[in-house]
Short mmCIF file of N, CA and C in Angstrom, two decimals:
data_model
loop_
_atom_site.label_atom_id
_atom_site.label_comp_id
_atom_site.label_asym_id
_atom_site.label_seq_id
_atom_site.Cartn_x
_atom_site.Cartn_y
_atom_site.Cartn_z
N UNK A 203 -14.53 0.94 -29.32
CA UNK A 203 -13.98 1.33 -28.05
C UNK A 203 -15.13 1.76 -27.15
N UNK A 204 -15.08 1.36 -25.88
CA UNK A 204 -16.14 1.74 -24.95
C UNK A 204 -15.55 2.00 -23.58
N UNK A 205 -16.22 2.86 -22.86
CA UNK A 205 -15.85 3.13 -21.48
C UNK A 205 -16.68 2.22 -20.61
N UNK A 206 -16.05 1.61 -19.64
CA UNK A 206 -16.75 0.64 -18.80
C UNK A 206 -16.66 1.06 -17.34
N UNK A 207 -17.81 1.23 -16.72
CA UNK A 207 -17.85 1.54 -15.29
C UNK A 207 -17.44 0.28 -14.52
N UNK A 208 -16.54 0.46 -13.57
CA UNK A 208 -16.07 -0.67 -12.77
C UNK A 208 -17.06 -0.95 -11.65
N UNK A 209 -17.21 -2.21 -11.26
CA UNK A 209 -18.15 -2.53 -10.18
C UNK A 209 -17.71 -1.89 -8.86
N UNK A 210 -18.69 -1.53 -8.05
CA UNK A 210 -18.42 -0.99 -6.73
C UNK A 210 -17.88 -2.10 -5.84
N UNK A 211 -16.85 -1.76 -5.05
CA UNK A 211 -16.30 -2.77 -4.15
C UNK A 211 -16.56 -2.34 -2.71
N UNK A 212 -16.81 -3.32 -1.84
CA UNK A 212 -17.05 -2.97 -0.44
C UNK A 212 -15.74 -2.56 0.24
N UNK A 213 -15.86 -1.78 1.29
CA UNK A 213 -14.71 -1.45 2.12
C UNK A 213 -14.40 -2.67 2.98
N UNK A 214 -13.13 -3.05 3.00
CA UNK A 214 -12.69 -4.26 3.71
C UNK A 214 -11.69 -3.86 4.78
N UNK A 215 -11.81 -4.46 5.96
CA UNK A 215 -10.84 -4.23 7.04
C UNK A 215 -9.58 -5.01 6.72
N UNK A 216 -8.44 -4.37 6.86
CA UNK A 216 -7.16 -5.02 6.60
C UNK A 216 -6.88 -6.11 7.62
N UNK A 217 -6.38 -7.25 7.18
CA UNK A 217 -6.12 -8.36 8.11
C UNK A 217 -4.95 -8.07 9.05
N UNK A 218 -5.06 -8.58 10.27
CA UNK A 218 -4.04 -8.35 11.31
C UNK A 218 -2.67 -8.93 10.93
N UNK A 219 -2.64 -9.90 10.04
CA UNK A 219 -1.35 -10.45 9.60
C UNK A 219 -0.59 -9.47 8.71
N UNK A 220 -1.29 -8.51 8.11
CA UNK A 220 -0.68 -7.55 7.18
C UNK A 220 -0.55 -6.16 7.75
N UNK A 221 -1.37 -5.83 8.78
CA UNK A 221 -1.45 -4.46 9.29
C UNK A 221 -1.43 -4.42 10.81
N UNK A 222 -0.83 -3.38 11.35
CA UNK A 222 -0.93 -3.06 12.77
C UNK A 222 -1.88 -1.88 12.89
N UNK A 223 -2.89 -1.98 13.75
CA UNK A 223 -3.87 -0.92 13.90
C UNK A 223 -5.01 -1.09 12.91
N UNK A 224 -5.86 -0.08 12.85
CA UNK A 224 -7.05 -0.15 12.02
C UNK A 224 -6.78 0.41 10.63
N UNK A 225 -6.95 -0.45 9.64
CA UNK A 225 -6.72 -0.10 8.24
C UNK A 225 -7.88 -0.65 7.43
N UNK A 226 -8.41 0.17 6.51
CA UNK A 226 -9.48 -0.26 5.63
C UNK A 226 -9.08 0.03 4.19
N UNK A 227 -9.55 -0.79 3.28
CA UNK A 227 -9.25 -0.51 1.87
C UNK A 227 -10.40 -0.88 0.96
N UNK A 228 -10.39 -0.23 -0.19
CA UNK A 228 -11.30 -0.55 -1.28
C UNK A 228 -10.45 -0.93 -2.48
N UNK A 229 -10.71 -2.07 -3.05
CA UNK A 229 -10.03 -2.51 -4.28
C UNK A 229 -10.83 -1.94 -5.44
N UNK A 230 -10.37 -0.80 -5.99
CA UNK A 230 -11.11 -0.11 -7.03
C UNK A 230 -10.95 -0.73 -8.41
N UNK A 231 -9.78 -1.32 -8.66
CA UNK A 231 -9.56 -1.86 -10.00
C UNK A 231 -8.58 -3.01 -9.96
N UNK A 232 -8.93 -4.09 -10.64
CA UNK A 232 -8.03 -5.23 -10.84
C UNK A 232 -8.17 -5.61 -12.31
N UNK A 233 -7.22 -5.13 -13.10
CA UNK A 233 -7.29 -5.31 -14.55
C UNK A 233 -7.27 -6.76 -14.98
N UNK A 234 -7.85 -7.01 -16.12
CA UNK A 234 -7.79 -8.33 -16.74
C UNK A 234 -6.90 -8.21 -17.97
N UNK A 235 -6.26 -9.27 -18.33
CA UNK A 235 -5.32 -9.25 -19.45
C UNK A 235 -5.93 -8.53 -20.65
N UNK A 236 -5.16 -7.66 -21.27
CA UNK A 236 -3.72 -7.51 -21.09
C UNK A 236 -3.32 -6.62 -19.92
N UNK A 237 -4.29 -5.92 -19.28
CA UNK A 237 -3.94 -5.10 -18.12
C UNK A 237 -3.70 -6.00 -16.91
N UNK A 238 -2.69 -5.66 -16.15
CA UNK A 238 -2.44 -6.35 -14.87
C UNK A 238 -2.40 -5.33 -13.73
N UNK A 239 -2.93 -4.12 -14.00
CA UNK A 239 -2.92 -3.05 -13.01
C UNK A 239 -3.86 -3.34 -11.86
N UNK A 240 -3.48 -2.84 -10.68
CA UNK A 240 -4.30 -2.92 -9.47
C UNK A 240 -4.35 -1.52 -8.87
N UNK A 241 -5.51 -1.14 -8.34
CA UNK A 241 -5.65 0.17 -7.70
C UNK A 241 -6.52 0.01 -6.46
N UNK A 242 -5.97 0.38 -5.30
CA UNK A 242 -6.70 0.36 -4.04
C UNK A 242 -6.64 1.73 -3.40
N UNK A 243 -7.70 2.09 -2.69
CA UNK A 243 -7.67 3.22 -1.77
C UNK A 243 -7.50 2.63 -0.39
N UNK A 244 -6.48 3.08 0.34
CA UNK A 244 -6.17 2.53 1.66
C UNK A 244 -6.27 3.65 2.69
N UNK A 245 -6.99 3.37 3.78
CA UNK A 245 -7.19 4.36 4.85
C UNK A 245 -6.61 3.81 6.15
N UNK A 246 -5.67 4.56 6.73
CA UNK A 246 -5.01 4.16 7.97
C UNK A 246 -5.47 5.05 9.11
N UNK A 247 -5.88 4.47 10.23
CA UNK A 247 -6.14 5.24 11.45
C UNK A 247 -4.80 5.73 12.00
N UNK A 248 -4.82 6.75 12.85
CA UNK A 248 -3.55 7.24 13.41
C UNK A 248 -2.70 6.10 14.00
N UNK A 249 -1.44 6.06 13.59
CA UNK A 249 -0.50 5.06 14.06
C UNK A 249 -0.58 3.71 13.37
N UNK A 250 -1.58 3.48 12.53
CA UNK A 250 -1.72 2.20 11.84
C UNK A 250 -0.72 2.13 10.68
N UNK A 251 -0.25 0.92 10.39
CA UNK A 251 0.75 0.76 9.32
C UNK A 251 0.79 -0.68 8.83
N UNK A 252 1.43 -0.85 7.69
CA UNK A 252 1.57 -2.18 7.09
C UNK A 252 2.69 -2.95 7.79
N UNK A 253 2.70 -4.24 7.52
CA UNK A 253 3.86 -5.08 7.83
C UNK A 253 4.88 -4.84 6.71
N UNK A 254 6.09 -5.35 6.90
CA UNK A 254 7.06 -5.35 5.80
C UNK A 254 6.45 -6.14 4.65
N UNK A 255 6.61 -5.67 3.44
CA UNK A 255 6.11 -6.39 2.28
C UNK A 255 6.86 -5.92 1.04
N UNK A 256 6.69 -6.69 -0.04
CA UNK A 256 7.30 -6.32 -1.32
C UNK A 256 6.33 -6.70 -2.43
N UNK A 257 6.49 -6.02 -3.56
CA UNK A 257 5.63 -6.25 -4.73
C UNK A 257 6.50 -6.72 -5.88
N UNK A 258 6.04 -7.75 -6.57
CA UNK A 258 6.81 -8.35 -7.66
C UNK A 258 7.15 -7.34 -8.76
N UNK A 259 6.23 -6.40 -9.03
CA UNK A 259 6.43 -5.46 -10.13
C UNK A 259 6.50 -4.01 -9.61
N UNK A 260 6.71 -3.83 -8.31
CA UNK A 260 6.82 -2.49 -7.73
C UNK A 260 5.47 -1.94 -7.33
N UNK A 261 5.49 -0.76 -6.69
CA UNK A 261 4.27 -0.12 -6.21
C UNK A 261 4.44 1.40 -6.20
N UNK A 262 3.38 2.11 -6.55
CA UNK A 262 3.33 3.56 -6.45
C UNK A 262 2.23 3.92 -5.47
N UNK A 263 2.55 4.83 -4.53
CA UNK A 263 1.57 5.35 -3.58
C UNK A 263 1.37 6.83 -3.86
N UNK A 264 0.12 7.27 -3.80
CA UNK A 264 -0.19 8.70 -3.92
C UNK A 264 -1.04 9.08 -2.72
N UNK A 265 -0.52 9.98 -1.88
CA UNK A 265 -1.21 10.39 -0.66
C UNK A 265 -2.32 11.38 -1.01
N UNK A 266 -3.55 11.05 -0.61
CA UNK A 266 -4.68 11.92 -0.88
C UNK A 266 -5.00 12.82 0.30
N UNK A 267 -4.74 12.34 1.53
CA UNK A 267 -4.95 13.18 2.71
C UNK A 267 -4.23 12.57 3.90
N UNK A 268 -3.96 13.41 4.90
CA UNK A 268 -3.31 12.97 6.11
C UNK A 268 -1.79 12.95 5.99
N UNK A 269 -1.17 12.42 7.04
CA UNK A 269 0.28 12.40 7.13
C UNK A 269 0.76 11.03 7.57
N UNK A 270 1.91 10.62 7.06
CA UNK A 270 2.41 9.30 7.41
C UNK A 270 3.87 9.13 7.06
N UNK A 271 4.23 7.87 6.91
CA UNK A 271 5.62 7.49 6.65
C UNK A 271 5.68 6.34 5.65
N UNK A 272 6.82 6.22 5.00
CA UNK A 272 7.17 5.05 4.21
C UNK A 272 8.65 4.80 4.44
N UNK A 273 9.04 3.53 4.45
CA UNK A 273 10.45 3.19 4.62
C UNK A 273 10.76 1.92 3.86
N UNK A 274 11.87 1.94 3.14
CA UNK A 274 12.41 0.74 2.51
C UNK A 274 13.46 0.16 3.45
N UNK A 275 13.61 -1.15 3.45
CA UNK A 275 14.54 -1.81 4.37
C UNK A 275 15.95 -1.24 4.21
N UNK A 276 16.54 -0.83 5.35
CA UNK A 276 17.88 -0.30 5.36
C UNK A 276 17.99 1.17 5.00
N UNK A 277 16.88 1.82 4.71
CA UNK A 277 16.86 3.22 4.32
C UNK A 277 16.24 4.08 5.42
N UNK A 278 16.33 5.39 5.25
CA UNK A 278 15.72 6.32 6.20
C UNK A 278 14.20 6.34 6.03
N UNK A 279 13.50 6.69 7.08
CA UNK A 279 12.05 6.89 7.03
C UNK A 279 11.77 8.17 6.23
N UNK A 280 10.79 8.11 5.33
CA UNK A 280 10.39 9.26 4.53
C UNK A 280 9.01 9.70 5.01
N UNK A 281 8.86 10.98 5.32
CA UNK A 281 7.56 11.50 5.73
C UNK A 281 6.67 11.69 4.50
N UNK A 282 5.38 11.41 4.68
CA UNK A 282 4.39 11.54 3.61
C UNK A 282 3.37 12.61 3.98
N UNK A 283 2.97 13.41 2.98
CA UNK A 283 1.94 14.42 3.18
C UNK A 283 1.07 14.49 1.92
N UNK A 284 -0.08 15.14 2.00
CA UNK A 284 -1.00 15.18 0.85
C UNK A 284 -0.30 15.64 -0.42
N UNK A 285 -0.57 14.93 -1.50
CA UNK A 285 0.01 15.25 -2.80
C UNK A 285 1.30 14.51 -3.11
N UNK A 286 1.92 13.89 -2.10
CA UNK A 286 3.16 13.15 -2.34
C UNK A 286 2.88 11.87 -3.12
N UNK A 287 3.79 11.54 -4.03
CA UNK A 287 3.75 10.28 -4.76
C UNK A 287 5.11 9.63 -4.59
N UNK A 288 5.11 8.38 -4.15
CA UNK A 288 6.37 7.65 -3.95
C UNK A 288 6.30 6.32 -4.69
N UNK A 289 7.45 5.87 -5.15
CA UNK A 289 7.56 4.62 -5.90
C UNK A 289 8.53 3.70 -5.18
N UNK A 290 8.13 2.44 -5.02
CA UNK A 290 8.98 1.40 -4.47
C UNK A 290 9.25 0.40 -5.59
N UNK A 291 10.52 0.17 -5.94
CA UNK A 291 10.85 -0.72 -7.06
C UNK A 291 10.46 -2.19 -6.81
N UNK A 292 10.42 -2.98 -7.87
CA UNK A 292 10.09 -4.40 -7.74
C UNK A 292 10.99 -5.09 -6.72
N UNK A 293 10.36 -5.91 -5.87
CA UNK A 293 11.09 -6.74 -4.93
C UNK A 293 11.63 -6.04 -3.70
N UNK A 294 11.45 -4.72 -3.58
CA UNK A 294 12.02 -3.98 -2.44
C UNK A 294 11.10 -4.07 -1.22
N UNK A 295 11.67 -4.58 -0.12
CA UNK A 295 10.92 -4.66 1.13
C UNK A 295 10.68 -3.26 1.68
N UNK A 296 9.44 -2.97 2.09
CA UNK A 296 9.08 -1.66 2.61
C UNK A 296 7.83 -1.78 3.48
N UNK A 297 7.52 -0.69 4.16
CA UNK A 297 6.26 -0.57 4.90
C UNK A 297 5.80 0.89 4.75
N UNK A 298 4.53 1.16 5.06
CA UNK A 298 3.99 2.51 5.05
C UNK A 298 2.81 2.58 5.99
N UNK A 299 2.54 3.80 6.50
CA UNK A 299 1.42 3.96 7.40
C UNK A 299 1.29 5.37 7.91
N UNK A 300 0.32 5.56 8.81
CA UNK A 300 -0.05 6.88 9.32
C UNK A 300 0.85 7.31 10.47
N UNK A 301 1.06 8.61 10.54
CA UNK A 301 1.71 9.19 11.71
C UNK A 301 0.82 8.92 12.93
N UNK A 302 1.38 8.97 14.12
CA UNK A 302 0.62 8.67 15.32
C UNK A 302 -0.49 9.65 15.63
N UNK A 303 -0.43 10.84 15.07
CA UNK A 303 -1.43 11.87 15.36
C UNK A 303 -2.30 12.23 14.15
N UNK A 304 -2.31 11.37 13.13
CA UNK A 304 -3.04 11.71 11.91
C UNK A 304 -3.52 10.47 11.17
N UNK A 305 -4.65 10.59 10.55
CA UNK A 305 -5.07 9.58 9.59
C UNK A 305 -4.19 9.71 8.35
N UNK A 306 -4.15 8.65 7.54
CA UNK A 306 -3.47 8.69 6.25
C UNK A 306 -4.33 7.94 5.24
N UNK A 307 -4.57 8.57 4.09
CA UNK A 307 -5.24 7.90 2.99
C UNK A 307 -4.33 7.97 1.78
N UNK A 308 -4.17 6.85 1.09
CA UNK A 308 -3.39 6.87 -0.14
C UNK A 308 -3.99 5.93 -1.17
N UNK A 309 -3.74 6.25 -2.42
CA UNK A 309 -4.03 5.34 -3.51
C UNK A 309 -2.79 4.47 -3.69
N UNK A 310 -2.99 3.18 -3.84
CA UNK A 310 -1.89 2.25 -4.08
C UNK A 310 -2.08 1.66 -5.48
N UNK A 311 -1.06 1.79 -6.30
CA UNK A 311 -1.10 1.29 -7.67
C UNK A 311 0.06 0.32 -7.86
N UNK A 312 -0.25 -0.88 -8.35
CA UNK A 312 0.78 -1.87 -8.64
C UNK A 312 0.28 -2.78 -9.74
N UNK A 313 1.15 -3.67 -10.21
CA UNK A 313 0.78 -4.61 -11.25
C UNK A 313 1.01 -6.04 -10.77
N UNK A 314 0.21 -6.93 -11.30
CA UNK A 314 0.45 -8.35 -11.09
C UNK A 314 1.61 -8.77 -12.00
N UNK A 315 2.35 -9.80 -11.62
CA UNK A 315 3.40 -10.30 -12.51
C UNK A 315 2.79 -10.83 -13.81
N UNK A 316 3.63 -10.97 -14.81
CA UNK A 316 3.18 -11.50 -16.11
C UNK A 316 2.61 -12.91 -15.93
N UNK A 317 1.68 -13.29 -16.79
CA UNK A 317 1.13 -14.65 -16.71
C UNK A 317 2.25 -15.69 -16.77
N UNK A 318 2.12 -16.68 -15.94
CA UNK A 318 3.12 -17.74 -15.90
C UNK A 318 4.29 -17.46 -14.96
N UNK A 319 4.38 -16.25 -14.44
CA UNK A 319 5.46 -15.92 -13.49
C UNK A 319 5.22 -16.71 -12.21
N UNK A 320 6.30 -17.14 -11.61
CA UNK A 320 6.21 -17.96 -10.41
C UNK A 320 6.45 -17.10 -9.16
N UNK A 321 5.68 -16.00 -9.04
CA UNK A 321 5.86 -15.07 -7.93
C UNK A 321 4.53 -14.39 -7.63
N UNK A 322 4.17 -14.25 -6.36
CA UNK A 322 2.91 -13.56 -6.05
C UNK A 322 3.03 -12.06 -6.28
N UNK A 323 1.88 -11.39 -6.45
CA UNK A 323 1.87 -9.93 -6.60
C UNK A 323 2.54 -9.27 -5.42
N UNK A 324 2.17 -9.69 -4.21
CA UNK A 324 2.68 -9.12 -2.97
C UNK A 324 3.11 -10.25 -2.05
N UNK A 325 4.28 -10.09 -1.46
CA UNK A 325 4.77 -11.03 -0.45
C UNK A 325 4.80 -10.29 0.87
N UNK A 326 4.11 -10.82 1.87
CA UNK A 326 4.03 -10.18 3.18
C UNK A 326 5.05 -10.79 4.13
N UNK A 327 5.68 -9.92 4.92
CA UNK A 327 6.68 -10.33 5.89
C UNK A 327 6.23 -10.02 7.30
N UNK A 328 7.21 -9.77 8.17
CA UNK A 328 6.95 -9.54 9.59
C UNK A 328 6.29 -8.19 9.85
N UNK A 329 5.50 -8.15 10.93
CA UNK A 329 4.99 -6.88 11.43
C UNK A 329 6.15 -6.10 12.02
N UNK A 330 6.07 -4.79 11.99
CA UNK A 330 7.09 -3.96 12.61
C UNK A 330 7.00 -4.09 14.13
N UNK A 331 8.15 -4.03 14.78
CA UNK A 331 8.12 -3.98 16.24
C UNK A 331 7.72 -2.56 16.65
N UNK A 332 7.13 -2.41 17.83
CA UNK A 332 6.75 -1.04 18.26
C UNK A 332 7.95 -0.09 18.28
N UNK A 333 9.14 -0.57 18.58
CA UNK A 333 10.33 0.28 18.61
C UNK A 333 10.76 0.73 17.22
N UNK A 334 10.41 -0.03 16.19
CA UNK A 334 10.81 0.30 14.83
C UNK A 334 9.91 1.33 14.17
N UNK A 335 8.72 1.54 14.77
CA UNK A 335 7.77 2.46 14.15
C UNK A 335 7.91 3.86 14.73
N UNK A 336 8.11 4.88 13.89
CA UNK A 336 8.34 6.23 14.39
C UNK A 336 7.09 6.91 14.93
N UNK A 337 5.91 6.36 14.65
CA UNK A 337 4.67 7.02 15.06
C UNK A 337 4.32 6.76 16.48
#
């Protein structure tokens, strides 16, 4: 058994097709079989947020600093603050992002589907309309 230091990853700007506003992330871990875990640190500028999206095997977010929101389709908006951990089940459409007056940083943890599955890890949908975003 050995402990293995993971390679350093560069900070990447989130693509405009997936995010509104300025968002940066670091992909800290992408497991290899048998692990399919993924871990990113995501940083949102005030008012920045994701498009609607879903994860084949679900997603857990842990807020490290700042304030923001998360919402699943058809549900109420949930406020996020430091220390909060939220889980979105497999296949559930949702978005998350920073409040308009605060940065938001969170760790995002999810898994890739099992080998041979005919589904992407993440499916991206429409950007939120300005009226739909509470920030």
